[in-house]
Amino acid sequence: MNDSTPETENPTPAETPAGPVAFATIASLYRYPVKGLTPERLEVVELEAGSYFPGDRLYAIENGPSGFVPEAPAFQPKIKFLMLMRNERLAALEARFEDATHELFIRHEGAEVVRGKLDTEAGRAAIEAFFQRYSRYELRGAPKVLPAPDNFRFVDTTEGYVSLINLASCRALGEIVGAPVDPLRFRGNLYLDGLEPWEEFDLVGHTIEVGNHVRLKVTQRIFRCAATNVDPATARRDMDLPGTLMRSFGHTDCGIFAEIEQGGLLAQGDEVRLRL
């Protein structure tokens, strides 16, 4: 009689589906209520599925007639508005927008120079009169404050719902140019920490989770223009970042765009996870 017992294979543990993998955190959140003017830092923001980043690019300052029709809003090239790519003096202004009152306050060299309620004709006229003086050598016609109609924003691309910037890419670019590159040059909404330089490009086509509920579908890389050459602190055009990107990598991209698939609250420090 054989007392030996047959050998059995070690049982294979039941496989568990892999959950979302955390790979970064939100370092900061920003909005830009008026196209080309001061970024405003946020502590918390609530995103809505299928919509734009809240409070972002709500207004633009038309640089002469642009052909924009509020009743049938359509994407317009940035060249039709006052913007940093051509009008770097905008960075010398300190603007603040109050959501509750729709009032825009603008300071220059430490003093308030104009304020106006952008939901009133008189308030918009006050802001327009200021830019008629301040930007007089850069105007192609009378400046006009344009409010964004519902479900429209004055973004630079039809895909520009939410923009994400990888801080590691900004640091790597600074090493190439030999000076720190302020991430605010890229005017993003979400600034991410924890990624490798340029790793954000690998996220295109993927869905990421942010915080507890938000889901973003990453749609494309962001093409960069000469607006990034302007130092947001000094208003000086002191770098050639698109040229540096092209010479170093063969493209002029930095950052990514995403669509909001599922809304919810976001806050600084929230984890960013990849859905597998």
CSV table of C-alpha atoms in Angstrom, one decimal:
chain,number,residue,atom,x,y,z
A,1,MET,CA,0.0,0.0,0.0
A,2,ASN,CA,1.4,3.3,-1.0
A,3,ASP,CA,1.1,5.7,2.0
A,4,SER,CA,2.2,8.7,-0.1
A,5,THR,CA,-0.4,11.3,-0.9
A,6,PRO,CA,-0.7,12.8,-4.3
A,7,GLU,CA,1.0,16.1,-4.7
A,8,THR,CA,-1.4,19.0,-5.2
A,9,GLU,CA,-0.6,22.3,-6.8
A,10,ASN,CA,-0.7,25.4,-4.6
A,11,PRO,CA,-4.1,27.0,-5.0
A,12,THR,CA,-4.0,30.1,-7.1
A,13,PRO,CA,-5.4,33.1,-5.3
A,14,ALA,CA,-8.5,34.6,-6.8
A,15,GLU,CA,-7.6,37.4,-9.1
A,16,THR,CA,-9.0,40.8,-8.1
A,17,PRO,CA,-9.6,43.4,-10.7
A,18,ALA,CA,-7.0,46.1,-10.6
A,19,GLY,CA,-8.5,49.4,-9.4
A,20,PRO,CA,-7.5,52.9,-10.4
A,21,VAL,CA,-3.8,53.6,-9.7
A,22,ALA,CA,-2.8,56.9,-8.1
A,23,PHE,CA,0.1,58.5,-9.9
A,24,ALA,CA,-0.1,62.3,-9.1
A,25,THR,CA,-1.8,64.9,-7.0
A,26,ILE,CA,-3.3,68.3,-7.7
A,27,ALA,CA,-0.7,70.9,-6.6
A,28,SER,CA,-3.0,73.9,-7.4
A,29,LEU,CA,-6.1,75.0,-9.3
A,30,TYR,CA,-6.6,78.1,-11.4
A,31,ARG,CA,-9.2,79.9,-13.4
A,32,TYR,CA,-8.9,82.9,-15.8
A,33,PRO,CA,-12.2,84.8,-15.7
A,34,VAL,CA,-11.1,87.3,-18.4
A,35,LYS,CA,-9.1,85.9,-21.4
A,36,GLY,CA,-5.6,87.3,-21.2
A,37,LEU,CA,-5.8,88.7,-17.7
A,38,THR,CA,-4.8,87.6,-14.2
A,39,PRO,CA,-5.0,83.9,-13.1
A,40,GLU,CA,-7.1,83.4,-10.0
A,41,ARG,CA,-6.1,80.5,-7.6
A,42,LEU,CA,-8.9,78.3,-6.2
A,43,GLU,CA,-9.0,76.1,-3.1
A,44,VAL,CA,-12.0,74.1,-4.2
A,45,VAL,CA,-13.9,73.9,-7.5
A,46,GLU,CA,-17.0,71.9,-8.6
A,47,LEU,CA,-16.9,70.4,-12.1
A,48,GLU,CA,-20.0,69.6,-14.1
A,49,ALA,CA,-20.1,66.8,-16.7
A,50,GLY,CA,-19.9,68.0,-20.3
A,51,SER,CA,-19.1,71.6,-19.2
A,52,TYR,CA,-16.1,73.9,-19.0
A,53,PHE,CA,-13.9,74.7,-16.0
A,54,PRO,CA,-16.0,76.9,-13.7
A,55,GLY,CA,-15.5,80.6,-14.0
A,56,ASP,CA,-12.9,80.2,-16.8
A,57,ARG,CA,-12.7,82.5,-19.8
A,58,LEU,CA,-16.1,84.0,-19.1
A,59,TYR,CA,-15.2,87.2,-20.9
A,60,ALA,CA,-12.8,88.4,-23.6
A,61,ILE,CA,-11.8,91.8,-24.8
A,62,GLU,CA,-12.4,92.2,-28.5
A,63,ASN,CA,-9.5,93.9,-30.3
A,64,GLY,CA,-11.6,95.6,-33.0
A,65,PRO,CA,-14.5,93.8,-34.8
A,66,SER,CA,-14.1,90.1,-34.5
A,67,GLY,CA,-17.2,88.8,-36.1
A,68,PHE,CA,-18.3,87.1,-32.9
A,69,VAL,CA,-22.1,86.7,-32.8
A,70,PRO,CA,-23.5,86.1,-29.2
A,71,GLU,CA,-26.7,84.5,-30.6
A,72,ALA,CA,-24.7,81.9,-32.5
A,73,PRO,CA,-21.4,81.7,-30.7
A,74,ALA,CA,-18.5,80.1,-32.5
A,75,PHE,CA,-14.8,79.6,-31.9
A,76,GLN,CA,-12.7,82.6,-32.8
A,77,PRO,CA,-8.9,82.7,-33.1
A,78,LYS,CA,-7.2,84.3,-30.2
A,79,ILE,CA,-5.7,87.0,-32.5
A,80,LYS,CA,-9.1,88.7,-32.5
A,81,PHE,CA,-8.9,89.5,-28.8
A,82,LEU,CA,-6.4,91.2,-26.5
A,83,MET,CA,-4.1,88.4,-25.5
A,84,LEU,CA,-0.6,87.7,-24.2
A,85,MET,CA,0.7,86.3,-27.4
A,86,ARG,CA,0.7,89.9,-28.9
A,87,ASN,CA,-0.2,92.1,-25.9
A,88,GLU,CA,2.3,91.3,-23.2
A,89,ARG,CA,1.5,94.5,-21.3
A,90,LEU,CA,-1.7,92.7,-20.1
A,91,ALA,CA,0.6,90.7,-17.7
A,92,ALA,CA,1.4,94.0,-15.9
A,93,LEU,CA,-2.2,94.3,-14.8
A,94,GLU,CA,-3.6,92.8,-11.6
A,95,ALA,CA,-7.2,91.8,-12.3
A,96,ARG,CA,-9.7,90.3,-9.9
A,97,PHE,CA,-13.3,89.2,-10.7
A,98,GLU,CA,-16.1,88.9,-8.1
A,99,ASP,CA,-18.6,86.1,-9.0
A,100,ALA,CA,-21.4,87.4,-6.8
A,101,THR,CA,-21.4,90.9,-8.3
A,102,HIS,CA,-19.8,90.3,-11.8
A,103,GLU,CA,-17.4,93.1,-11.0
A,104,LEU,CA,-13.9,93.3,-12.4
A,105,PHE,CA,-11.2,95.2,-10.6
A,106,ILE,CA,-8.0,96.1,-12.3
A,107,ARG,CA,-4.9,97.5,-10.6
A,108,HIS,CA,-1.6,98.7,-12.2
A,109,GLU,CA,1.6,99.5,-10.3
A,110,GLY,CA,-0.1,99.0,-7.0
A,111,ALA,CA,-3.1,101.3,-7.6
A,112,GLU,CA,-6.6,100.6,-8.8
A,113,VAL,CA,-7.1,102.0,-12.3
A,114,VAL,CA,-10.6,100.8,-13.1
A,115,ARG,CA,-13.5,98.7,-12.0
A,116,GLY,CA,-16.8,97.8,-13.7
A,117,LYS,CA,-19.7,95.4,-13.4
A,118,LEU,CA,-19.4,93.2,-16.5
A,119,ASP,CA,-23.1,92.4,-16.5
A,120,THR,CA,-24.0,96.0,-17.1
A,121,GLU,CA,-23.5,98.2,-20.1
A,122,ALA,CA,-22.0,101.0,-18.0
A,123,GLY,CA,-19.5,98.6,-16.3
A,124,ARG,CA,-18.3,97.2,-19.6
A,125,ALA,CA,-18.0,100.7,-21.0
A,126,ALA,CA,-15.7,101.6,-18.1
A,127,ILE,CA,-13.4,98.6,-18.7
A,128,GLU,CA,-13.4,99.3,-22.5
A,129,ALA,CA,-12.4,103.0,-21.9
A,130,PHE,CA,-9.5,101.9,-19.8
A,131,PHE,CA,-8.2,99.5,-22.5
A,132,GLN,CA,-8.7,102.2,-25.1
A,133,ARG,CA,-6.0,104.1,-23.3
A,134,TYR,CA,-3.8,101.4,-21.9
A,135,SER,CA,-3.6,99.3,-25.2
A,136,ARG,CA,-4.0,102.2,-27.6
A,137,TYR,CA,-0.9,101.3,-29.7
A,138,GLU,CA,-2.0,97.7,-30.0
A,139,LEU,CA,-5.6,98.1,-31.0
A,140,ARG,CA,-7.1,97.4,-34.4
A,141,GLY,CA,-10.4,99.0,-33.5
A,142,ALA,CA,-12.4,99.9,-30.4
A,143,PRO,CA,-12.0,97.3,-27.6
A,144,LYS,CA,-15.2,95.7,-26.5
A,145,VAL,CA,-15.9,93.4,-23.5
A,146,LEU,CA,-17.6,90.2,-24.7
A,147,PRO,CA,-19.5,88.0,-22.2
A,148,ALA,CA,-19.6,84.3,-23.1
A,149,PRO,CA,-23.1,83.0,-23.8
A,150,ASP,CA,-24.4,80.0,-22.0
A,151,ASN,CA,-22.5,76.8,-22.8
A,152,PHE,CA,-19.6,78.7,-24.4
A,153,ARG,CA,-16.2,79.9,-23.3
A,154,PHE,CA,-13.5,82.0,-24.9
A,155,VAL,CA,-10.9,79.2,-25.0
A,156,ASP,CA,-8.2,78.8,-27.5
A,157,THR,CA,-9.5,75.5,-29.0
A,158,THR,CA,-12.8,73.8,-29.5
A,159,GLU,CA,-11.4,71.0,-27.2
A,160,GLY,CA,-10.3,73.2,-24.3
A,161,TYR,CA,-12.6,72.2,-21.5
A,162,VAL,CA,-10.0,71.6,-18.8
A,163,SER,CA,-6.3,72.0,-19.1
A,164,LEU,CA,-3.7,70.1,-17.1
A,165,ILE,CA,-0.1,71.0,-16.6
A,166,ASN,CA,2.7,68.7,-15.4
A,167,LEU,CA,4.9,70.6,-13.1
A,168,ALA,CA,7.8,68.2,-13.8
A,169,SER,CA,7.7,69.1,-17.4
A,170,CYS,CA,7.9,72.8,-16.5
A,171,ARG,CA,11.0,72.1,-14.3
A,172,ALA,CA,12.6,70.0,-17.1
A,173,LEU,CA,12.0,72.8,-19.6
A,174,GLY,CA,13.6,75.2,-17.2
A,175,GLU,CA,16.7,73.0,-17.1
A,176,ILE,CA,16.9,73.2,-20.9
A,177,VAL,CA,16.6,77.0,-21.0
A,178,GLY,CA,18.8,77.5,-18.0
A,179,ALA,CA,16.3,79.4,-15.9
A,180,PRO,CA,13.1,78.6,-13.9
A,181,VAL,CA,10.0,78.4,-16.0
A,182,ASP,CA,6.9,79.8,-14.1
A,183,PRO,CA,4.1,77.2,-14.7
A,184,LEU,CA,1.6,80.0,-14.9
A,185,ARG,CA,3.1,80.9,-18.3
A,186,PHE,CA,0.9,77.9,-19.5
A,187,ARG,CA,-2.3,79.2,-18.0
A,188,GLY,CA,-3.6,75.8,-17.0
A,189,ASN,CA,-6.5,74.8,-14.7
A,190,LEU,CA,-5.0,71.9,-12.9
A,191,TYR,CA,-1.3,71.7,-12.1
A,192,LEU,CA,-0.1,68.2,-11.3
A,193,ASP,CA,2.8,67.0,-9.2
A,194,GLY,CA,4.2,63.4,-9.1
A,195,LEU,CA,4.6,62.7,-12.8
A,196,GLU,CA,7.8,62.2,-14.7
A,197,PRO,CA,8.6,65.0,-17.2
A,198,TRP,CA,6.4,64.8,-20.3
A,199,GLU,CA,4.5,61.7,-18.9
A,200,GLU,CA,1.3,63.7,-19.3
A,201,PHE,CA,1.4,62.9,-23.0
A,202,ASP,CA,1.0,59.2,-22.3
A,203,LEU,CA,-2.5,60.0,-20.8
A,204,VAL,CA,-4.0,61.1,-24.1
A,205,GLY,CA,-6.9,58.7,-24.8
A,206,HIS,CA,-7.2,57.6,-21.2
A,207,THR,CA,-9.7,58.4,-18.5
A,208,ILE,CA,-8.4,59.6,-15.2
A,209,GLU,CA,-10.1,60.0,-11.8
A,210,VAL,CA,-9.5,63.0,-9.6
A,211,GLY,CA,-10.6,63.3,-6.0
A,212,ASN,CA,-13.5,61.2,-5.0
A,213,HIS,CA,-15.8,61.4,-8.0
A,214,VAL,CA,-14.4,63.4,-10.9
A,215,ARG,CA,-13.6,61.6,-14.2
A,216,LEU,CA,-11.7,63.3,-17.0
A,217,LYS,CA,-11.2,61.9,-20.5
A,218,VAL,CA,-7.8,63.2,-21.8
A,219,THR,CA,-8.3,64.3,-25.4
A,220,GLN,CA,-5.2,65.9,-26.7
A,221,ARG,CA,-1.8,67.6,-26.1
A,222,ILE,CA,-1.8,71.4,-26.0
A,223,PHE,CA,0.0,73.3,-28.7
A,224,ARG,CA,1.9,76.3,-27.4
A,225,CYS,CA,2.2,79.8,-28.9
A,226,ALA,CA,4.3,82.9,-28.1
A,227,ALA,CA,2.1,83.8,-25.2
A,228,THR,CA,4.3,81.4,-23.1
A,229,ASN,CA,7.3,83.7,-23.7
A,230,VAL,CA,5.8,86.4,-21.5
A,231,ASP,CA,6.8,86.3,-17.8
A,232,PRO,CA,3.5,86.6,-15.9
A,233,ALA,CA,5.3,88.4,-13.0
A,234,THR,CA,7.2,91.0,-15.0
A,235,ALA,CA,5.3,91.2,-18.3
A,236,ARG,CA,8.6,90.9,-20.1
A,237,ARG,CA,8.9,88.7,-23.2
A,238,ASP,CA,12.1,87.0,-22.0
A,239,MET,CA,12.0,83.4,-23.3
A,240,ASP,CA,11.3,81.5,-26.5
A,241,LEU,CA,9.5,78.4,-25.1
A,242,PRO,CA,7.8,77.2,-28.3
A,243,GLY,CA,11.2,77.5,-30.1
A,244,THR,CA,12.9,75.6,-27.3
A,245,LEU,CA,10.4,72.9,-27.4
A,246,MET,CA,10.7,72.5,-31.2
A,247,ARG,CA,14.5,72.5,-31.1
A,248,SER,CA,14.6,70.0,-28.2
A,249,PHE,CA,11.7,67.7,-28.9
A,250,GLY,CA,10.4,68.4,-32.4
A,251,HIS,CA,7.1,69.7,-31.2
A,252,THR,CA,5.7,72.7,-29.4
A,253,ASP,CA,3.4,70.9,-26.9
A,254,CYS,CA,3.1,71.3,-23.2
A,255,GLY,CA,0.1,70.1,-21.1
A,256,ILE,CA,-3.0,68.3,-22.0
A,257,PHE,CA,-6.7,69.0,-22.5
A,258,ALA,CA,-9.5,66.8,-21.0
A,259,GLU,CA,-13.3,66.6,-21.1
A,260,ILE,CA,-15.4,66.2,-18.0
A,261,GLU,CA,-17.1,62.8,-18.1
A,262,GLN,CA,-18.2,62.9,-14.4
A,263,GLY,CA,-18.5,66.0,-12.3
A,264,GLY,CA,-17.8,66.6,-8.6
A,265,LEU,CA,-15.6,68.6,-6.2
A,266,LEU,CA,-11.9,69.0,-6.6
A,267,ALA,CA,-9.4,70.5,-4.1
A,268,GLN,CA,-5.7,71.0,-3.8
A,269,GLY,CA,-4.0,67.8,-2.7
A,270,ASP,CA,-6.5,65.5,-4.3
A,271,GLU,CA,-5.1,62.3,-5.8
A,272,VAL,CA,-5.1,61.7,-9.6
A,273,ARG,CA,-5.7,58.1,-10.6
A,274,LEU,CA,-5.5,56.2,-13.9
A,275,ARG,CA,-8.5,53.9,-14.7
A,276,LEU,CA,-7.2,50.6,-15.9
